[in-house]
Amino acid sequence: QKEVEQNSGPLSVPEGAIASLNCTYSDRGSQSFFWYRQYSGKSPELIMSIYSNGDKEDGRFTAQLNKASQYVSLLIRDSQPSDSATYLCAVKGEGGKLIFGQGTELSVKP
Amino acid sequence: DAGITQSPRHKVTETGTPVTLRCHQTENHRYMYWYRQDPGHGLRLIHYSYGVKDTDKGEVSDGYSVSRSKTEDFLLTLESATSSQTSVYFCAISPQVNSGNTIYFGEGSWLTVV
């Protein structure tokens, strides 16, 4: 079992819809979770971090964490074509190392 | 943007030749990382450093070595490049490893081994 798992997609949503991206992780002791966005040919950029169970909102983005289920998700409200990218889930492991899922490709159609 | 510069940004090299990628930071961050990114595998950690002359292996360290003689520079060396090392290499930095600090990435180095 991979340490961090995401559906590779592509996930296609219409403009204005809610995009839901999901991630599961295997290390029950993990405490820090991150979502990165990566445009084609570019480096990953941090969009959300979450450390406690529940929801964390930042503009159109909401991260959700459920440690009991070892599940973290990212919701993007009012999706825009500019949100089309690959979204990477990352979990902080031993020594501060980030362990990444393989990423979910999101396509927002006008 | 985090002050991270990778060089070279693009390189084509022949199998069997040594290659060194450089990561330079202006943030004075303690932690530095090298990741590679390949289709279907996501980002995988090669090596990381937690201080000058302090380095450790990641999950895909075979065929790679690193050095950190100054806080600001972290070098990744492929001693004898192979085609399987064709990839995009990202350097990343972090001030600390506790929960409140995350990792920021450089712009990447595209390496092709022919």
PDB file of C-alpha atoms in Angstrom:
ATOM      1  CA  GLN A   1       0.000   0.000   0.000  1.00  0.00           C
ATOM      2  CA  LYS A   2       1.340   3.420  -0.939  1.00  0.00           C
ATOM      3  CA  GLU A   3       1.812   5.823   1.939  1.00  0.00           C
ATOM      4  CA  VAL A   4      -0.290   8.546   0.337  1.00  0.00           C
ATOM      5  CA  GLU A   5      -2.907   7.707  -2.267  1.00  0.00           C
ATOM      6  CA  GLN A   6      -4.888   9.878  -4.644  1.00  0.00           C
ATOM      7  CA  ASN A   7      -7.020   9.120  -7.671  1.00  0.00           C
ATOM      8  CA  SER A   8      -4.963  10.186 -10.665  1.00  0.00           C
ATOM      9  CA  GLY A   9      -8.008  11.423 -12.565  1.00  0.00           C
ATOM     10  CA  PRO A  10      -8.522  13.283 -14.708  1.00  0.00           C
ATOM     11  CA  LEU A  11     -11.386  14.837 -12.780  1.00  0.00           C
ATOM     12  CA  SER A  12     -13.503  16.988 -15.027  1.00  0.00           C
ATOM     13  CA  VAL A  13     -15.970  19.548 -13.652  1.00  0.00           C
ATOM     14  CA  PRO A  14     -17.916  22.383 -15.313  1.00  0.00           C
ATOM     15  CA  GLU A  15     -17.050  25.978 -14.554  1.00  0.00           C
ATOM     16  CA  GLY A  16     -18.782  27.161 -11.387  1.00  0.00           C
ATOM     17  CA  ALA A  17     -19.122  23.682  -9.896  1.00  0.00           C
ATOM     18  CA  ILE A  18     -17.485  22.276  -6.764  1.00  0.00           C
ATOM     19  CA  ALA A  19     -14.416  20.133  -7.359  1.00  0.00           C
ATOM     20  CA  SER A  20     -13.708  17.507  -4.707  1.00  0.00           C
ATOM     21  CA  LEU A  21     -10.240  16.014  -4.429  1.00  0.00           C
ATOM     22  CA  ASN A  22      -9.488  13.165  -2.066  1.00  0.00           C
ATOM     23  CA  CYS A  23      -6.442  11.667  -0.418  1.00  0.00           C
ATOM     24  CA  THR A  24      -5.819   8.817   2.019  1.00  0.00           C
ATOM     25  CA  TYR A  25      -2.684   8.133   4.002  1.00  0.00           C
ATOM     26  CA  SER A  26      -1.309   5.112   5.821  1.00  0.00           C
ATOM     27  CA  ASP A  27       0.673   6.536   8.764  1.00  0.00           C
ATOM     28  CA  ARG A  28      -1.808   6.999  11.580  1.00  0.00           C
ATOM     29  CA  GLY A  29       0.721   9.156  13.456  1.00  0.00           C
ATOM     30  CA  SER A  30       0.853  11.840  10.751  1.00  0.00           C
ATOM     31  CA  GLN A  31       0.046  15.316  12.023  1.00  0.00           C
ATOM     32  CA  SER A  32       0.550  17.713   9.114  1.00  0.00           C
ATOM     33  CA  PHE A  33      -1.151  17.679   5.747  1.00  0.00           C
ATOM     34  CA  PHE A  34      -0.767  19.849   2.694  1.00  0.00           C
ATOM     35  CA  TRP A  35      -2.298  20.479  -0.685  1.00  0.00           C
ATOM     36  CA  TYR A  36      -0.104  21.710  -3.515  1.00  0.00           C
ATOM     37  CA  ARG A  37      -1.200  22.844  -6.955  1.00  0.00           C
ATOM     38  CA  GLN A  38       1.040  22.223  -9.940  1.00  0.00           C
ATOM     39  CA  TYR A  39       0.502  23.658 -13.379  1.00  0.00           C
ATOM     40  CA  SER A  40       2.005  21.795 -16.306  1.00  0.00           C
ATOM     41  CA  GLY A  41       5.735  22.477 -16.553  1.00  0.00           C
ATOM     42  CA  LYS A  42       5.815  24.395 -13.274  1.00  0.00           C
ATOM     43  CA  SER A  43       6.820  23.652  -9.702  1.00  0.00           C
ATOM     44  CA  PRO A  44       4.329  22.727  -6.958  1.00  0.00           C
ATOM     45  CA  GLU A  45       2.912  25.667  -5.024  1.00  0.00           C
ATOM     46  CA  LEU A  46       1.335  25.392  -1.590  1.00  0.00           C
ATOM     47  CA  ILE A  47      -2.364  26.247  -1.458  1.00  0.00           C
ATOM     48  CA  MET A  48      -3.530  24.789   1.873  1.00  0.00           C
ATOM     49  CA  SER A  49      -2.192  23.231   5.033  1.00  0.00           C
ATOM     50  CA  ILE A  50      -4.247  21.543   7.758  1.00  0.00           C
ATOM     51  CA  TYR A  51      -3.251  20.079  11.092  1.00  0.00           C
ATOM     52  CA  SER A  52      -6.481  19.533  13.055  1.00  0.00           C
ATOM     53  CA  ASN A  53      -9.569  17.460  12.405  1.00  0.00           C
ATOM     54  CA  GLY A  54     -12.337  19.350  10.685  1.00  0.00           C
ATOM     55  CA  ASP A  55     -12.524  21.975   7.992  1.00  0.00           C
ATOM     56  CA  LYS A  56     -10.201  24.851   7.129  1.00  0.00           C
ATOM     57  CA  GLU A  57     -11.365  27.457   4.647  1.00  0.00           C
ATOM     58  CA  ASP A  58      -9.302  29.883   2.595  1.00  0.00           C
ATOM     59  CA  GLY A  59     -11.236  31.750  -0.052  1.00  0.00           C
ATOM     60  CA  ARG A  60     -12.684  29.255  -2.517  1.00  0.00           C
ATOM     61  CA  PHE A  61     -10.648  26.409  -1.026  1.00  0.00           C
ATOM     62  CA  THR A  62     -11.658  24.187   1.898  1.00  0.00           C
ATOM     63  CA  ALA A  63      -9.432  21.465   3.286  1.00  0.00           C
ATOM     64  CA  GLN A  64     -11.030  18.716   5.337  1.00  0.00           C
ATOM     65  CA  LEU A  65      -9.182  16.357   7.650  1.00  0.00           C
ATOM     66  CA  ASN A  66     -10.406  13.184   9.348  1.00  0.00           C
ATOM     67  CA  LYS A  67      -7.549  11.539  11.207  1.00  0.00           C
ATOM     68  CA  ALA A  68      -9.666   8.618  12.409  1.00  0.00           C
ATOM     69  CA  SER A  69     -10.388   7.690   8.799  1.00  0.00           C
ATOM     70  CA  GLN A  70      -6.916   8.793   7.633  1.00  0.00           C
ATOM     71  CA  TYR A  71      -8.520  10.937   4.999  1.00  0.00           C
ATOM     72  CA  VAL A  72      -7.892  14.457   3.787  1.00  0.00           C
ATOM     73  CA  SER A  73      -9.762  16.266   1.049  1.00  0.00           C
ATOM     74  CA  LEU A  74      -9.761  19.552  -0.826  1.00  0.00           C
ATOM     75  CA  LEU A  75     -12.911  21.265  -2.057  1.00  0.00           C
ATOM     76  CA  ILE A  76     -12.722  24.014  -4.649  1.00  0.00           C
ATOM     77  CA  ARG A  77     -15.909  26.071  -4.868  1.00  0.00           C
ATOM     78  CA  ASP A  78     -16.940  28.036  -7.949  1.00  0.00           C
ATOM     79  CA  SER A  79     -14.293  26.225 -10.009  1.00  0.00           C
ATOM     80  CA  GLN A  80     -12.619  28.299 -12.720  1.00  0.00           C
ATOM     81  CA  PRO A  81     -10.723  27.198 -15.826  1.00  0.00           C
ATOM     82  CA  SER A  82      -7.618  28.660 -14.170  1.00  0.00           C
ATOM     83  CA  ASP A  83      -7.986  25.974 -11.479  1.00  0.00           C
ATOM     84  CA  SER A  84      -7.150  23.332 -14.081  1.00  0.00           C
ATOM     85  CA  ALA A  85      -3.947  21.758 -12.766  1.00  0.00           C
ATOM     86  CA  THR A  86      -2.641  18.732 -10.926  1.00  0.00           C
ATOM     87  CA  TYR A  87      -3.329  18.758  -7.196  1.00  0.00           C
ATOM     88  CA  LEU A  88      -0.844  17.027  -4.949  1.00  0.00           C
ATOM     89  CA  CYS A  89      -1.644  15.775  -1.474  1.00  0.00           C
ATOM     90  CA  ALA A  90       1.325  15.627   0.888  1.00  0.00           C
ATOM     91  CA  VAL A  91       1.789  14.282   4.394  1.00  0.00           C
ATOM     92  CA  LYS A  92       4.651  15.270   6.641  1.00  0.00           C
ATOM     93  CA  GLY A  93       6.565  12.245   7.842  1.00  0.00           C
ATOM     94  CA  GLU A  94       9.620  11.515   9.904  1.00  0.00           C
ATOM     95  CA  GLY A  95      12.279  14.220   9.875  1.00  0.00           C
ATOM     96  CA  GLY A  96       9.957  16.720   8.276  1.00  0.00           C
ATOM     97  CA  LYS A  97       9.984  14.947   4.951  1.00  0.00           C
ATOM     98  CA  LEU A  98       6.938  15.460   2.769  1.00  0.00           C
ATOM     99  CA  ILE A  99       5.486  12.300   1.269  1.00  0.00           C
ATOM    100  CA  PHE A 100       3.387  12.945  -1.802  1.00  0.00           C
ATOM    101  CA  GLY A 101       0.556  11.201  -3.514  1.00  0.00           C
ATOM    102  CA  GLN A 102       0.765  10.832  -7.279  1.00  0.00           C
ATOM    103  CA  GLY A 103      -1.545  13.777  -7.818  1.00  0.00           C
ATOM    104  CA  THR A 104      -5.022  14.282  -9.241  1.00  0.00           C
ATOM    105  CA  GLU A 105      -5.417  16.085 -12.552  1.00  0.00           C
ATOM    106  CA  LEU A 106      -8.327  18.541 -12.491  1.00  0.00           C
ATOM    107  CA  SER A 107      -9.893  19.938 -15.634  1.00  0.00           C
ATOM    108  CA  VAL A 108     -12.452  22.740 -15.354  1.00  0.00           C
ATOM    109  CA  LYS A 109     -14.478  23.109 -18.533  1.00  0.00           C
ATOM    110  CA  PRO A 110     -15.873  26.553 -19.508  1.00  0.00           C
TER     111      PRO A 110
ATOM    112  CA  ASP B   1       8.378  33.457  -4.165  1.00  0.00           C
ATOM    113  CA  ALA B   2      10.787  31.560  -1.953  1.00  0.00           C
ATOM    114  CA  GLY B   3      14.382  32.478  -2.820  1.00  0.00           C
ATOM    115  CA  ILE B   4      15.373  29.209  -4.448  1.00  0.00           C
ATOM    116  CA  THR B   5      17.434  28.970  -7.610  1.00  0.00           C
ATOM    117  CA  GLN B   6      18.157  25.725  -9.404  1.00  0.00           C
ATOM    118  CA  SER B   7      20.831  25.284 -12.044  1.00  0.00           C
ATOM    119  CA  PRO B   8      20.967  24.187 -14.725  1.00  0.00           C
ATOM    120  CA  ARG B   9      17.283  24.416 -15.560  1.00  0.00           C
ATOM    121  CA  HIS B  10      17.616  22.129 -18.548  1.00  0.00           C
ATOM    122  CA  LYS B  11      20.340  19.638 -19.381  1.00  0.00           C
ATOM    123  CA  VAL B  12      20.877  16.816 -21.845  1.00  0.00           C
ATOM    124  CA  THR B  13      23.676  14.436 -21.013  1.00  0.00           C
ATOM    125  CA  GLU B  14      24.988  11.087 -22.163  1.00  0.00           C
ATOM    126  CA  THR B  15      24.719   7.820 -20.309  1.00  0.00           C
ATOM    127  CA  GLY B  16      27.675   7.240 -18.022  1.00  0.00           C
ATOM    128  CA  THR B  17      28.631  10.877 -17.534  1.00  0.00           C
ATOM    129  CA  PRO B  18      28.563  12.599 -14.145  1.00  0.00           C
ATOM    130  CA  VAL B  19      26.004  15.354 -13.619  1.00  0.00           C
ATOM    131  CA  THR B  20      25.665  17.868 -10.790  1.00  0.00           C
ATOM    132  CA  LEU B  21      22.548  19.889 -10.115  1.00  0.00           C
ATOM    133  CA  ARG B  22      22.791  22.898  -7.852  1.00  0.00           C
ATOM    134  CA  CYS B  23      20.220  24.364  -5.506  1.00  0.00           C
ATOM    135  CA  HIS B  24      20.884  27.788  -4.045  1.00  0.00           C
ATOM    136  CA  GLN B  25      18.675  29.484  -1.434  1.00  0.00           C
ATOM    137  CA  THR B  26      18.688  32.983  -0.032  1.00  0.00           C
ATOM    138  CA  GLU B  27      16.294  32.254   2.864  1.00  0.00           C
ATOM    139  CA  ASN B  28      18.884  30.827   5.282  1.00  0.00           C
ATOM    140  CA  HIS B  29      16.595  27.851   5.831  1.00  0.00           C
ATOM    141  CA  ARG B  30      18.025  24.864   7.643  1.00  0.00           C
ATOM    142  CA  TYR B  31      16.342  22.073   5.692  1.00  0.00           C
ATOM    143  CA  MET B  32      16.861  21.367   2.011  1.00  0.00           C
ATOM    144  CA  TYR B  33      15.501  18.546  -0.108  1.00  0.00           C
ATOM    145  CA  TRP B  34      15.897  17.008  -3.536  1.00  0.00           C
ATOM    146  CA  TYR B  35      12.867  15.384  -5.137  1.00  0.00           C
ATOM    147  CA  ARG B  36      12.366  13.835  -8.543  1.00  0.00           C
ATOM    148  CA  GLN B  37       9.053  13.798 -10.363  1.00  0.00           C
ATOM    149  CA  ASP B  38       8.049  11.176 -12.894  1.00  0.00           C
ATOM    150  CA  PRO B  39       4.714  10.370 -14.536  1.00  0.00           C
ATOM    151  CA  GLY B  40       2.728   7.929 -12.419  1.00  0.00           C
ATOM    152  CA  HIS B  41       5.038   8.294  -9.417  1.00  0.00           C
ATOM    153  CA  GLY B  42       4.465  11.798  -8.214  1.00  0.00           C
ATOM    154  CA  LEU B  43       7.223  13.476  -6.235  1.00  0.00           C
ATOM    155  CA  ARG B  44       9.748  11.166  -4.598  1.00  0.00           C
ATOM    156  CA  LEU B  45      12.403  12.213  -2.118  1.00  0.00           C
ATOM    157  CA  ILE B  46      15.990  11.500  -3.153  1.00  0.00           C
ATOM    158  CA  HIS B  47      18.059  13.041  -0.344  1.00  0.00           C
ATOM    159  CA  TYR B  48      17.619  15.753   2.215  1.00  0.00           C
ATOM    160  CA  SER B  49      19.794  17.875   4.472  1.00  0.00           C
ATOM    161  CA  TYR B  50      19.128  19.147   7.985  1.00  0.00           C
ATOM    162  CA  GLY B  51      22.216  21.312   8.223  1.00  0.00           C
ATOM    163  CA  VAL B  52      25.669  21.934   6.831  1.00  0.00           C
ATOM    164  CA  LYS B  53      27.348  18.579   6.215  1.00  0.00           C
ATOM    165  CA  ASP B  54      24.252  16.778   7.601  1.00  0.00           C
ATOM    166  CA  THR B  55      22.431  14.755   4.970  1.00  0.00           C
ATOM    167  CA  ASP B  56      20.295  11.650   4.801  1.00  0.00           C
ATOM    168  CA  LYS B  57      18.749   9.369   2.219  1.00  0.00           C
ATOM    169  CA  GLY B  58      15.231   9.481   0.926  1.00  0.00           C
ATOM    170  CA  GLU B  59      13.202   6.756  -0.742  1.00  0.00           C
ATOM    171  CA  VAL B  60      14.995   6.754  -4.118  1.00  0.00           C
ATOM    172  CA  SER B  61      18.625   7.559  -3.246  1.00  0.00           C
ATOM    173  CA  ASP B  62      20.399   4.831  -5.240  1.00  0.00           C
ATOM    174  CA  GLY B  63      22.658   6.363  -7.905  1.00  0.00           C
ATOM    175  CA  TYR B  64      22.633   9.796  -6.281  1.00  0.00           C
ATOM    176  CA  SER B  65      24.866  11.594  -3.821  1.00  0.00           C
ATOM    177  CA  VAL B  66      24.554  15.008  -2.218  1.00  0.00           C
ATOM    178  CA  SER B  67      26.705  17.558  -0.490  1.00  0.00           C
ATOM    179  CA  ARG B  68      26.025  20.632   1.578  1.00  0.00           C
ATOM    180  CA  SER B  69      29.120  22.618   2.486  1.00  0.00           C
ATOM    181  CA  LYS B  70      27.252  25.903   2.995  1.00  0.00           C
ATOM    182  CA  THR B  71      23.780  26.673   4.319  1.00  0.00           C
ATOM    183  CA  GLU B  72      22.728  28.166   1.024  1.00  0.00           C
ATOM    184  CA  ASP B  73      23.867  25.426  -1.375  1.00  0.00           C
ATOM    185  CA  PHE B  74      22.725  21.822  -1.768  1.00  0.00           C
ATOM    186  CA  LEU B  75      24.253  19.831  -4.607  1.00  0.00           C
ATOM    187  CA  LEU B  76      22.838  16.675  -6.163  1.00  0.00           C
ATOM    188  CA  THR B  77      25.268  14.494  -8.123  1.00  0.00           C
ATOM    189  CA  LEU B  78      24.546  11.646 -10.458  1.00  0.00           C
ATOM    190  CA  GLU B  79      27.871   9.826 -10.464  1.00  0.00           C
ATOM    191  CA  SER B  80      27.183   7.964 -13.726  1.00  0.00           C
ATOM    192  CA  ALA B  81      23.937   9.020 -15.323  1.00  0.00           C
ATOM    193  CA  THR B  82      21.531   6.385 -16.612  1.00  0.00           C
ATOM    194  CA  SER B  83      18.423   6.719 -18.764  1.00  0.00           C
ATOM    195  CA  SER B  84      16.265   5.880 -15.733  1.00  0.00           C
ATOM    196  CA  GLN B  85      17.440   9.125 -14.179  1.00  0.00           C
ATOM    197  CA  THR B  86      15.787  11.170 -16.899  1.00  0.00           C
ATOM    198  CA  SER B  87      13.372  13.203 -14.825  1.00  0.00           C
ATOM    199  CA  VAL B  88      12.426  16.577 -13.448  1.00  0.00           C
ATOM    200  CA  TYR B  89      14.347  17.392 -10.282  1.00  0.00           C
ATOM    201  CA  PHE B  90      12.971  19.788  -7.697  1.00  0.00           C
ATOM    202  CA  CYS B  91      14.860  21.339  -4.842  1.00  0.00           C
ATOM    203  CA  ALA B  92      12.839  22.372  -1.803  1.00  0.00           C
ATOM    204  CA  ILE B  93      13.546  24.232   1.438  1.00  0.00           C
ATOM    205  CA  SER B  94      12.001  24.536   4.882  1.00  0.00           C
ATOM    206  CA  PRO B  95      13.013  26.553   7.963  1.00  0.00           C
ATOM    207  CA  GLN B  96      12.027  23.902  10.479  1.00  0.00           C
ATOM    208  CA  VAL B  97      10.318  20.532  10.506  1.00  0.00           C
ATOM    209  CA  ASN B  98       7.600  21.163  13.054  1.00  0.00           C
ATOM    210  CA  SER B  99       3.998  21.303  11.995  1.00  0.00           C
ATOM    211  CA  GLY B 100       3.917  25.024  11.409  1.00  0.00           C
ATOM    212  CA  ASN B 101       6.472  25.058   8.645  1.00  0.00           C
ATOM    213  CA  THR B 102       5.984  23.745   5.191  1.00  0.00           C
ATOM    214  CA  ILE B 103       8.232  23.097   2.240  1.00  0.00           C
ATOM    215  CA  TYR B 104       8.672  25.432  -0.722  1.00  0.00           C
ATOM    216  CA  PHE B 105       9.922  24.339  -4.108  1.00  0.00           C
ATOM    217  CA  GLY B 106      12.345  25.682  -6.658  1.00  0.00           C
ATOM    218  CA  GLU B 107      11.459  25.908 -10.334  1.00  0.00           C
ATOM    219  CA  GLY B 108      12.850  22.513 -11.289  1.00  0.00           C
ATOM    220  CA  SER B 109      15.672  21.119 -13.405  1.00  0.00           C
ATOM    221  CA  TRP B 110      14.790  19.053 -16.463  1.00  0.00           C
ATOM    222  CA  LEU B 111      17.395  16.351 -17.045  1.00  0.00           C
ATOM    223  CA  THR B 112      17.481  14.090 -20.082  1.00  0.00           C
ATOM    224  CA  VAL B 113      19.955  11.217 -20.212  1.00  0.00           C
ATOM    225  CA  VAL B 114      20.472   9.853 -23.732  1.00  0.00           C
TER     226      VAL B 114
END
